[in-house]
Short mmCIF file of C-alpha atoms and ligand atoms in Angstrom, two decimals:
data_model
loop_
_atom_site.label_atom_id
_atom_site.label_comp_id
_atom_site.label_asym_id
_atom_site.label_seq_id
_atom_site.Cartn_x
_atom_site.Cartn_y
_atom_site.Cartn_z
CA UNK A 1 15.78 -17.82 10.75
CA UNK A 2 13.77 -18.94 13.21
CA UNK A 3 9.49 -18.09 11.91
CA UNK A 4 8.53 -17.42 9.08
CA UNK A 5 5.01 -16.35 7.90
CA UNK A 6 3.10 -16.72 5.09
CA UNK A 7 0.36 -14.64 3.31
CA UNK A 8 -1.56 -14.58 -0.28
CA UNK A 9 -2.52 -11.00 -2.07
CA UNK A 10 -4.12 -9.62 -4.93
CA UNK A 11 -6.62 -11.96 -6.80
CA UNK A 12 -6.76 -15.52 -5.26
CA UNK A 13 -5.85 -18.09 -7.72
CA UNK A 14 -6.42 -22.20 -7.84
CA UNK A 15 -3.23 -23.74 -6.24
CA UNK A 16 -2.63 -20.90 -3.55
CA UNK A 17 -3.53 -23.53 -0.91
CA UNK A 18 -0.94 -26.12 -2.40
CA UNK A 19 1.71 -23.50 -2.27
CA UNK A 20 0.41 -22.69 1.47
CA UNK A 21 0.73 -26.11 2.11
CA UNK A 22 4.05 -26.87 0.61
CA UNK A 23 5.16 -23.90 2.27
CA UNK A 24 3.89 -24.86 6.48
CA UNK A 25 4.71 -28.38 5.93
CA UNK A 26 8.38 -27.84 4.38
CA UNK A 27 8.76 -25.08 7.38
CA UNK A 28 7.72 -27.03 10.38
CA UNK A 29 9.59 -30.08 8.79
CA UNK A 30 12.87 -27.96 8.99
CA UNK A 31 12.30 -26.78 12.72
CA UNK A 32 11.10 -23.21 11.56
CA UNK A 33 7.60 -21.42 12.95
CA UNK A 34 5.53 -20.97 10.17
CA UNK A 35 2.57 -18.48 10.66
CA UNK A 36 0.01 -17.58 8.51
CA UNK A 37 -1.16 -14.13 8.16
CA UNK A 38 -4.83 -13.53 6.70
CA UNK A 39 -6.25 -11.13 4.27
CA UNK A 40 -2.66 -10.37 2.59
CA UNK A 41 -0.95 -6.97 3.99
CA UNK A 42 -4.10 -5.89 5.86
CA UNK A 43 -3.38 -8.95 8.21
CA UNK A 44 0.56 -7.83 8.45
CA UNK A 45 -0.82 -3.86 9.23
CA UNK A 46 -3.25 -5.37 11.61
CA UNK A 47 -1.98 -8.16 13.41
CA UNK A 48 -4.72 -10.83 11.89
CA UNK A 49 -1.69 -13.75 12.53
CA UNK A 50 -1.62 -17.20 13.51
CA UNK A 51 0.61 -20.02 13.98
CA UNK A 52 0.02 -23.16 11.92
CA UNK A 53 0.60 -26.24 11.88
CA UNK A 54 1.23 -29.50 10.13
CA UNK A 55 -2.94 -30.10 10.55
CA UNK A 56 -3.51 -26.33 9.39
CA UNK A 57 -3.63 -27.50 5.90
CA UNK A 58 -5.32 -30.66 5.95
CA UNK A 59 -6.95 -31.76 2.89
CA UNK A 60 -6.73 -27.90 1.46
CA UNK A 61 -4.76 -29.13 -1.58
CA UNK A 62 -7.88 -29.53 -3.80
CA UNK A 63 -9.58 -26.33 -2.75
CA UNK A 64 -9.81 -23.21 -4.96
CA UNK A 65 -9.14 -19.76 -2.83
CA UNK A 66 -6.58 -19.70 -0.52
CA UNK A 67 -7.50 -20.53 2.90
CA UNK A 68 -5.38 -17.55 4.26
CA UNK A 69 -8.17 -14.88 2.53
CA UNK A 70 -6.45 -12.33 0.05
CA UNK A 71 -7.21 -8.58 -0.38
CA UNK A 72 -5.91 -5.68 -1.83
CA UNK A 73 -4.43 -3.32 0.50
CA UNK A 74 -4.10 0.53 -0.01
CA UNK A 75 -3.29 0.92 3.62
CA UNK A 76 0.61 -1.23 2.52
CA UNK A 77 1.05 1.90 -0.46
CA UNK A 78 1.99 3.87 2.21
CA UNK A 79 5.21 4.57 4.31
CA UNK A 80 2.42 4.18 7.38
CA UNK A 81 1.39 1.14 6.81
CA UNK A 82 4.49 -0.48 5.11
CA UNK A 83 6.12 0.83 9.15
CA UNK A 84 2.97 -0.61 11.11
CA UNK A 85 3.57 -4.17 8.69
CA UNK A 86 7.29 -4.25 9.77
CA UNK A 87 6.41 -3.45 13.31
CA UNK A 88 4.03 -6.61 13.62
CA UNK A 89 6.92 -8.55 12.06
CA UNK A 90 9.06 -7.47 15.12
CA UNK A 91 6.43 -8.11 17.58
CA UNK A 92 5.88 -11.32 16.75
CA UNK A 93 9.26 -12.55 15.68
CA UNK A 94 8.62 -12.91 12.30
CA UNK A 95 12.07 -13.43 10.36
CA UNK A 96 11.01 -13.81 6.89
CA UNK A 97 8.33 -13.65 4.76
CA UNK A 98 6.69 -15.46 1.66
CA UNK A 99 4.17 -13.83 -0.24
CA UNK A 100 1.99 -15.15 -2.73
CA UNK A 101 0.67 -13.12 -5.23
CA UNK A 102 0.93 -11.23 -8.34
CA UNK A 103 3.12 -8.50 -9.49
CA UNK A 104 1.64 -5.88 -7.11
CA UNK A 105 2.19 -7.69 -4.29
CA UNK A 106 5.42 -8.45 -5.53
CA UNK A 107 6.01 -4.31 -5.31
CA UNK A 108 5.23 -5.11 -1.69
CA UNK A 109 7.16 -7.37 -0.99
CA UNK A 110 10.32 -5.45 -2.49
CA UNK A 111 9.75 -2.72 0.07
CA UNK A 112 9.69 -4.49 2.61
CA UNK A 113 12.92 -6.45 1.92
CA UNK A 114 14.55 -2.50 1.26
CA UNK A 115 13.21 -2.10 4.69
CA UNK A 116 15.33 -5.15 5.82
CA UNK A 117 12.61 -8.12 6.14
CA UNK A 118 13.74 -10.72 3.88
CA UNK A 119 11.29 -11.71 1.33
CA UNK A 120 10.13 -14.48 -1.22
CA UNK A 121 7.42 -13.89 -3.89
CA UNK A 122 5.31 -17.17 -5.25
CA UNK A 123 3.82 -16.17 -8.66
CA UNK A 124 0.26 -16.71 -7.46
CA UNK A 125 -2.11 -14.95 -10.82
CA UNK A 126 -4.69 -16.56 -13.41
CA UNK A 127 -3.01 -13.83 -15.68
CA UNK A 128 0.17 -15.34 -15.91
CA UNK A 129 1.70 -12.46 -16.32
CA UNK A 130 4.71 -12.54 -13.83
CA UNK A 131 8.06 -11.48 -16.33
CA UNK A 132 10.13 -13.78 -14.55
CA UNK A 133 8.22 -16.65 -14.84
CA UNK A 134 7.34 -18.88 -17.71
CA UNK A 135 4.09 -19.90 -15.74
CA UNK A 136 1.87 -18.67 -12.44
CA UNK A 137 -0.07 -20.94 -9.74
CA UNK A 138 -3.39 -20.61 -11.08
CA UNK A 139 -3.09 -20.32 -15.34
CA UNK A 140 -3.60 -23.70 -15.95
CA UNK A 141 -6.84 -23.81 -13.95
CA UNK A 142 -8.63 -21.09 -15.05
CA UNK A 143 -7.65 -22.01 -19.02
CA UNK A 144 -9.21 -25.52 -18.56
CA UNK A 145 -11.91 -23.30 -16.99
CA UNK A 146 -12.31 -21.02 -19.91
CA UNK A 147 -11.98 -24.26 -22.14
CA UNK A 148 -15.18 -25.74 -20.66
CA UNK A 149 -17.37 -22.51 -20.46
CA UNK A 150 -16.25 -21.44 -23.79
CA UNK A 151 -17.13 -25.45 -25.29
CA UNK A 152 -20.52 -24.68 -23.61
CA UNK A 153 -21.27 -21.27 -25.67
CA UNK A 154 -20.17 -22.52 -28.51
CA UNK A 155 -22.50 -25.87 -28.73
CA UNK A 156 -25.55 -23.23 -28.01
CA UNK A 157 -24.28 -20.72 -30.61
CA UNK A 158 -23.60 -23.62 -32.87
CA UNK A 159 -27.18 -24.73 -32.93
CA UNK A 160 -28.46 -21.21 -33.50
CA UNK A 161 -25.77 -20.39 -36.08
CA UNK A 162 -24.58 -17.68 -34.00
CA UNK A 163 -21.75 -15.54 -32.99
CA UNK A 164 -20.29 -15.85 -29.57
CA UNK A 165 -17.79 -12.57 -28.11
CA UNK A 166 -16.76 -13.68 -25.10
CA UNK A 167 -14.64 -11.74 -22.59
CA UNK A 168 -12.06 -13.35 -20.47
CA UNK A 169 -9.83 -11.82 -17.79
CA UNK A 170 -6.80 -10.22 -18.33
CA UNK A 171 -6.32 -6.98 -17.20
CA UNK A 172 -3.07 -6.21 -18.60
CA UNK A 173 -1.67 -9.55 -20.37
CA UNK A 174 -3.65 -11.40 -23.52
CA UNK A 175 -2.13 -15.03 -22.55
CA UNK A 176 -5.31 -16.40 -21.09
CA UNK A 177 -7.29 -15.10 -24.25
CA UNK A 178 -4.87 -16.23 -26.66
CA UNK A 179 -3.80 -19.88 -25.67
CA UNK A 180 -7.41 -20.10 -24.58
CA UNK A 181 -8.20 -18.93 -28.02
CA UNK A 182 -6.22 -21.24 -29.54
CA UNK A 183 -7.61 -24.07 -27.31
CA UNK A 184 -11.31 -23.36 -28.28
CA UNK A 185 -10.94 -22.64 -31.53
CA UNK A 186 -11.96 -18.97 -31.69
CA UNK A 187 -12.52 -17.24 -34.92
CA UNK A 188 -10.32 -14.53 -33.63
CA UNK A 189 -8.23 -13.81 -30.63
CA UNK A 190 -8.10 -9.67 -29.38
CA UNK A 191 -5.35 -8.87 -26.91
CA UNK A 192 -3.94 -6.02 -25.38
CA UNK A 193 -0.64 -5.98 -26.64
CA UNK A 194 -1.34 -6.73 -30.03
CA UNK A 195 -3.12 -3.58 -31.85
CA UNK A 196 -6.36 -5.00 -33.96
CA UNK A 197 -8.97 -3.61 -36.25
CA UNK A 198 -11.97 -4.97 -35.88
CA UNK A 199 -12.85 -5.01 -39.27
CA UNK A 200 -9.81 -6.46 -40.44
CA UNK A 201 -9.24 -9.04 -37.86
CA UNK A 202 -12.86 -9.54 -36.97
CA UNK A 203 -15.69 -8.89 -39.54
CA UNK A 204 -13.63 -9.59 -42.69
CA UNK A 205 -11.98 -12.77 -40.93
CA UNK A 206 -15.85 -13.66 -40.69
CA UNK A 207 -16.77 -13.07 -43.70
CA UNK A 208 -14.37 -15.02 -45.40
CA UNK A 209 -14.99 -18.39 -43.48
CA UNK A 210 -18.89 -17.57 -44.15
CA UNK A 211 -17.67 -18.10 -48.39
CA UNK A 212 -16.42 -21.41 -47.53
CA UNK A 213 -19.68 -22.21 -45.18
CA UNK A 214 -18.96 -21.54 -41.89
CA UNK A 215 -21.67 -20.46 -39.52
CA UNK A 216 -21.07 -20.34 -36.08
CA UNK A 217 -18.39 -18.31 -34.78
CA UNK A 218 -16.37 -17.80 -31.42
CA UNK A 219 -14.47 -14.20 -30.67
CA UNK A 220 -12.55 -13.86 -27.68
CA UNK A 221 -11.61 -10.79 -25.99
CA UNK A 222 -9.04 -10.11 -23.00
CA UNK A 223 -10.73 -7.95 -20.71
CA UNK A 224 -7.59 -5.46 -21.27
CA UNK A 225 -7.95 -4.46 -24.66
CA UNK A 226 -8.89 -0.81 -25.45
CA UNK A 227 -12.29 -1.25 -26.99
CA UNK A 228 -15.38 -2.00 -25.00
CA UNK A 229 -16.32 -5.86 -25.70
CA UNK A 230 -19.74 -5.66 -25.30
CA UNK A 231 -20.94 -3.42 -28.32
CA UNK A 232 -18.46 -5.60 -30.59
CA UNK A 233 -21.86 -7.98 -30.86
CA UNK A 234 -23.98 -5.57 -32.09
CA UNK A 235 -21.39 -4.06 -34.53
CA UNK A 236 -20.57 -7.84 -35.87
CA UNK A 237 -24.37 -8.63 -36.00
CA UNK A 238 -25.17 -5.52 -38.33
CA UNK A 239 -22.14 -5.86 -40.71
CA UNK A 240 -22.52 -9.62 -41.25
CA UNK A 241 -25.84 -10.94 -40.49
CA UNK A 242 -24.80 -13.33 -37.76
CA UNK A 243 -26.50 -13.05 -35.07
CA UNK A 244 -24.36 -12.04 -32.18
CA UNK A 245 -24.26 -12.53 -28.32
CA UNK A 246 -21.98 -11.23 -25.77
CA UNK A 247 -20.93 -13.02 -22.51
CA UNK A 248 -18.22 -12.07 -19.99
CA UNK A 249 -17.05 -15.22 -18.02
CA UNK A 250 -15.85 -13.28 -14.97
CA UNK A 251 -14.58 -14.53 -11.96
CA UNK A 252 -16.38 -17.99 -12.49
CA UNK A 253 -12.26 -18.43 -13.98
CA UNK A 254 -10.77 -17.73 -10.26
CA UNK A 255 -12.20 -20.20 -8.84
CA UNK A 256 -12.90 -23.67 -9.08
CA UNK A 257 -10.67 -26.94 -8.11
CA UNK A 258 -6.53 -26.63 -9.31
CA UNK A 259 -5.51 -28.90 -12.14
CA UNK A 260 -3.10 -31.44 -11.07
CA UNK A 261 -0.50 -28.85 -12.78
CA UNK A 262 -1.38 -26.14 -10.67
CA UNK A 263 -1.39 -28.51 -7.28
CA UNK A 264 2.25 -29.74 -8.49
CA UNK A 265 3.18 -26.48 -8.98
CA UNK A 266 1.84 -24.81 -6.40
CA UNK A 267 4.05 -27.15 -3.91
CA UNK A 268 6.90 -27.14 -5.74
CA UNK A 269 7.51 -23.26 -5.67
CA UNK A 270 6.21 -23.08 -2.53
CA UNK A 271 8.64 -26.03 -1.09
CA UNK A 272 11.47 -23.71 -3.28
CA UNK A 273 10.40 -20.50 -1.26
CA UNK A 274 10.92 -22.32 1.95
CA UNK A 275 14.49 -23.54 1.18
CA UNK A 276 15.22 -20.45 0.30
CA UNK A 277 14.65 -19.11 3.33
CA UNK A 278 15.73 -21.62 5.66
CA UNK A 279 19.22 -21.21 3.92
CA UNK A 280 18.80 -17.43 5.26
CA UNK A 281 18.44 -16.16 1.47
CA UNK A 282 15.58 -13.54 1.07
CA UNK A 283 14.42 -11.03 -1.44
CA UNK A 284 14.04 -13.64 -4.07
CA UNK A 285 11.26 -14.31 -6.62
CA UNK A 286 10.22 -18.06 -7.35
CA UNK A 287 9.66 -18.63 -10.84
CA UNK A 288 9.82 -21.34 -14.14
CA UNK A 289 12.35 -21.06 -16.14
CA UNK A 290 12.98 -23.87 -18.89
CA UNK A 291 10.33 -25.73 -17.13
CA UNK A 292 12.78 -26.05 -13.85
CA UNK A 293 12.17 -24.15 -10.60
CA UNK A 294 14.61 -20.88 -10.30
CA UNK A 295 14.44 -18.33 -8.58
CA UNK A 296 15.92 -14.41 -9.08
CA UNK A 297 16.48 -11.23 -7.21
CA UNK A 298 13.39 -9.87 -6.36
CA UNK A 299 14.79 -6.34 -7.44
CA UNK A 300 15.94 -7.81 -11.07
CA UNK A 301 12.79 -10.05 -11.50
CA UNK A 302 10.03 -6.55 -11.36
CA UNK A 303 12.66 -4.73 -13.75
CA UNK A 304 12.00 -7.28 -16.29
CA UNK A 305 9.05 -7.61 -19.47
CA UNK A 306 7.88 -10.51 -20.74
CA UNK A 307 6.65 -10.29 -24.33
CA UNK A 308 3.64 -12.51 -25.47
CA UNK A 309 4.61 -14.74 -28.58
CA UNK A 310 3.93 -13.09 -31.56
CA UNK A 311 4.12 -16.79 -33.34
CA UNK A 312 1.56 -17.97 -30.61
CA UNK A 313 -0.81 -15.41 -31.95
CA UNK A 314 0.04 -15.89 -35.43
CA UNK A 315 -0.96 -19.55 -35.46
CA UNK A 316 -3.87 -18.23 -33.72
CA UNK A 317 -5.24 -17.13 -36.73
CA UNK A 318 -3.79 -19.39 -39.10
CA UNK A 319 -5.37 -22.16 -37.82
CA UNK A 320 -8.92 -20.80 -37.40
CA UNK A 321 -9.89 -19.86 -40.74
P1 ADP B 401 -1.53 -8.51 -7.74
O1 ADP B 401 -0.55 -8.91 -6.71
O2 ADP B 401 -2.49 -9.62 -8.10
O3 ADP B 401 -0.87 -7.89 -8.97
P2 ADP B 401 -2.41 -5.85 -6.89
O4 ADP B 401 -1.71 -5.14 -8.00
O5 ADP B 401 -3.81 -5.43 -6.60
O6 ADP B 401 -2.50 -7.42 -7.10
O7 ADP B 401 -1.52 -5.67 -5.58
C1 ADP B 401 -1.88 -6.29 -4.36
C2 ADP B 401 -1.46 -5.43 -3.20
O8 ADP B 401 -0.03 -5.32 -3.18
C3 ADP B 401 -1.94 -4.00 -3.20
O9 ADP B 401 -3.26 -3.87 -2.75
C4 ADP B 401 -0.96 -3.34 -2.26
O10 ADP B 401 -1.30 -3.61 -0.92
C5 ADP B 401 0.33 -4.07 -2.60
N1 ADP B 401 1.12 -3.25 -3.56
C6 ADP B 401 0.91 -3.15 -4.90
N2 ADP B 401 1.80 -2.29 -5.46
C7 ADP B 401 2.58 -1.83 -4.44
C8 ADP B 401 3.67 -0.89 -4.35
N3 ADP B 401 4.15 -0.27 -5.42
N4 ADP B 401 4.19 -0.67 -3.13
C9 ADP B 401 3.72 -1.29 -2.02
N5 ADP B 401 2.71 -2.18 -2.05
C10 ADP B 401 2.13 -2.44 -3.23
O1 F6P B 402 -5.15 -10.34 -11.57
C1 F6P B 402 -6.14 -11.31 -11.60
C2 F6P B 402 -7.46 -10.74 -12.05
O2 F6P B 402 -8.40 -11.78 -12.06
C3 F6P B 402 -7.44 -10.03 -13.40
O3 F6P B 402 -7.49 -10.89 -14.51
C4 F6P B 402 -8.67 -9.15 -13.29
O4 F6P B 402 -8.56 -8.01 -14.09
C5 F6P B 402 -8.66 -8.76 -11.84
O5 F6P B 402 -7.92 -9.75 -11.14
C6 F6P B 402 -10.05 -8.63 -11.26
O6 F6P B 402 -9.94 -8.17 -9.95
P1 F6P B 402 -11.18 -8.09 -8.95
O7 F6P B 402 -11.42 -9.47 -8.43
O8 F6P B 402 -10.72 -7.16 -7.89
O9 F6P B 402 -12.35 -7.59 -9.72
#
């Protein structure tokens, strides 16, 4: 192996430039070309590469994004582009690849080590919803993030004696809602893989906690979950008095400076990715296992489920009464 390149797809998340770093410094440290390709598979399709170096990724560590650009590319779904993306790899050399990203990209990246291009995923997702992995680059960020937005609404719906149901992201996985649930507080905590009713779990749940004088109240809601969010206000407003307001946090939780956990992270699977290949060793998936780096078969690692703890969401709602 003599160059390898680098690119992040899918949504950015905080710590993709401390992987990116890890991941040019470890390579040019061990002899190896390291380029960078922007924009994620559009930049493989296209040709949008460049060489780095060890002054490349300068004082990127504490910058949210990713300094290589990400998209999402429906040129790389097909057998066109997925060709064209291998072709560039020829062109220029280009031995092995690390991608950072989520699970779609991962999909990617498992084509293209079928095609023969050996690969390396970095879990790079807010969601933290890779199966392999007990954490992503980018959860802990955007849950200190949610922490502080959500410790915002609830001082102003505190002082009005108000409801707050706020939407987080999560388009398929509940664990930013529910640990961020947990760490705010919330009243109650709707996911998408645990089936609610939001009388039950909501308005009753209220209800009760009003009896023993509580006023204020904080709902939160993974983006992911069946039900529209927004007209859950209205309905809790007219069944128990409390006023209600609605407020998706959006992508204000992508971005933002990592934590020191997602910077130490970030390097340390992306240092792992780089051994990896240097040793020749491709189609591999970094990941956390037992808090310790590991890594699996990239093939084994997208056949796999991971199951959000039912006791997590259980003491959810013990607690918050
Ligand atoms: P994430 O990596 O955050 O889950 P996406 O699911 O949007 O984000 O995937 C990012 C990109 O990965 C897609 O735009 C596409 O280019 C590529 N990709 C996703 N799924 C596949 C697949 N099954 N085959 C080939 N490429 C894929
Ligand atoms: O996968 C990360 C994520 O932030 C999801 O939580 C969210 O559903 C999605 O990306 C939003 O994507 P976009 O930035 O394309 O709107």
């Amino acid at each position: 192996m003599n160059t390898i390149a680098v690119l992040t797809s899918g949504g950015d998340a905080p710590g993709m430039n401390a992987a990116i770093r890890a991941i040019v410094r470890s390579g040019i440290e061990k002899g190896l070309r390291v380029m960078g390709v922007r924009r994620g598979y559009n930049g493989l399709i296209h040709g949008d590469i460049f060489e780095m170096t060890l002054r490349s990724v300068s004082n990127i560590i504490e910058r949210g994004g990713t300094i290589l650009y990400t998209a999402r590319c429906p040129e790389f779904m097909t057998e066109e582009g997925q060709q064209k993306a291998l072709n560039t790899c020829k062109y220029l050399g280009i031995d092995g690849l690390v991608v950072i990203g989520g699970d779609g990209s991962f999909r990617g990246a498992k084509v293209l080590s079928e095609k023969g291009l050996p690969t390396v995923g970095v879990p790079g997702t807010i969601d933290n919803d890779i199966a392999c992995s007990e954490l992503t680059i980018g959860y802990d960020t955007a849950m200190n993030t949610i922490v502080e937005m959500v410790d915002r609404l609830r001082d102003t719906s505190e002082s009005h004696d108000r409801c707050s149901v706020i939407e987080v992201m999560g388009r398929r996985a509940g664990y930013l809602a529910l640990n961020g649930g947990i760490a705010v507080g919330a009243t109650s905590v709707l996911i998408p893989e645990i089936p609610f009713d939001l009388k039950k779990d909501v308005i009753d749940r209220m209800r009760r906690t009003q009896r023993t004088g509580k006023k204020n109240f904080v709902i939160v809601a993974a983006e992911g979950i069946n039900d529209p969010i927004e007209p859950m206000a209205a309905t809790i407003q007219e069944e128990t008095g409390v006023e209600a307001r609605y407020t998706n946090l959006g992508h204000v939780q992508r971005g933002g400076s990592p934590t020191a956990k997602d910077r130490v992270l970030g390097s340390k699977m992306g240092y792992h990715a780089v051994e990896l290949l240097a040793n020749d060793i491709g189609n591999r998936v970094v990941a956390v296992h037992d808090g310790k780096i590991v890594d699996y078969d990239i093939f084994e690692a997208l056949e796999m489920h991971k199951t959000i703890s039912e006791a997590e969401y259980k003491l959810a709602y013990d607690i918050s009464i």
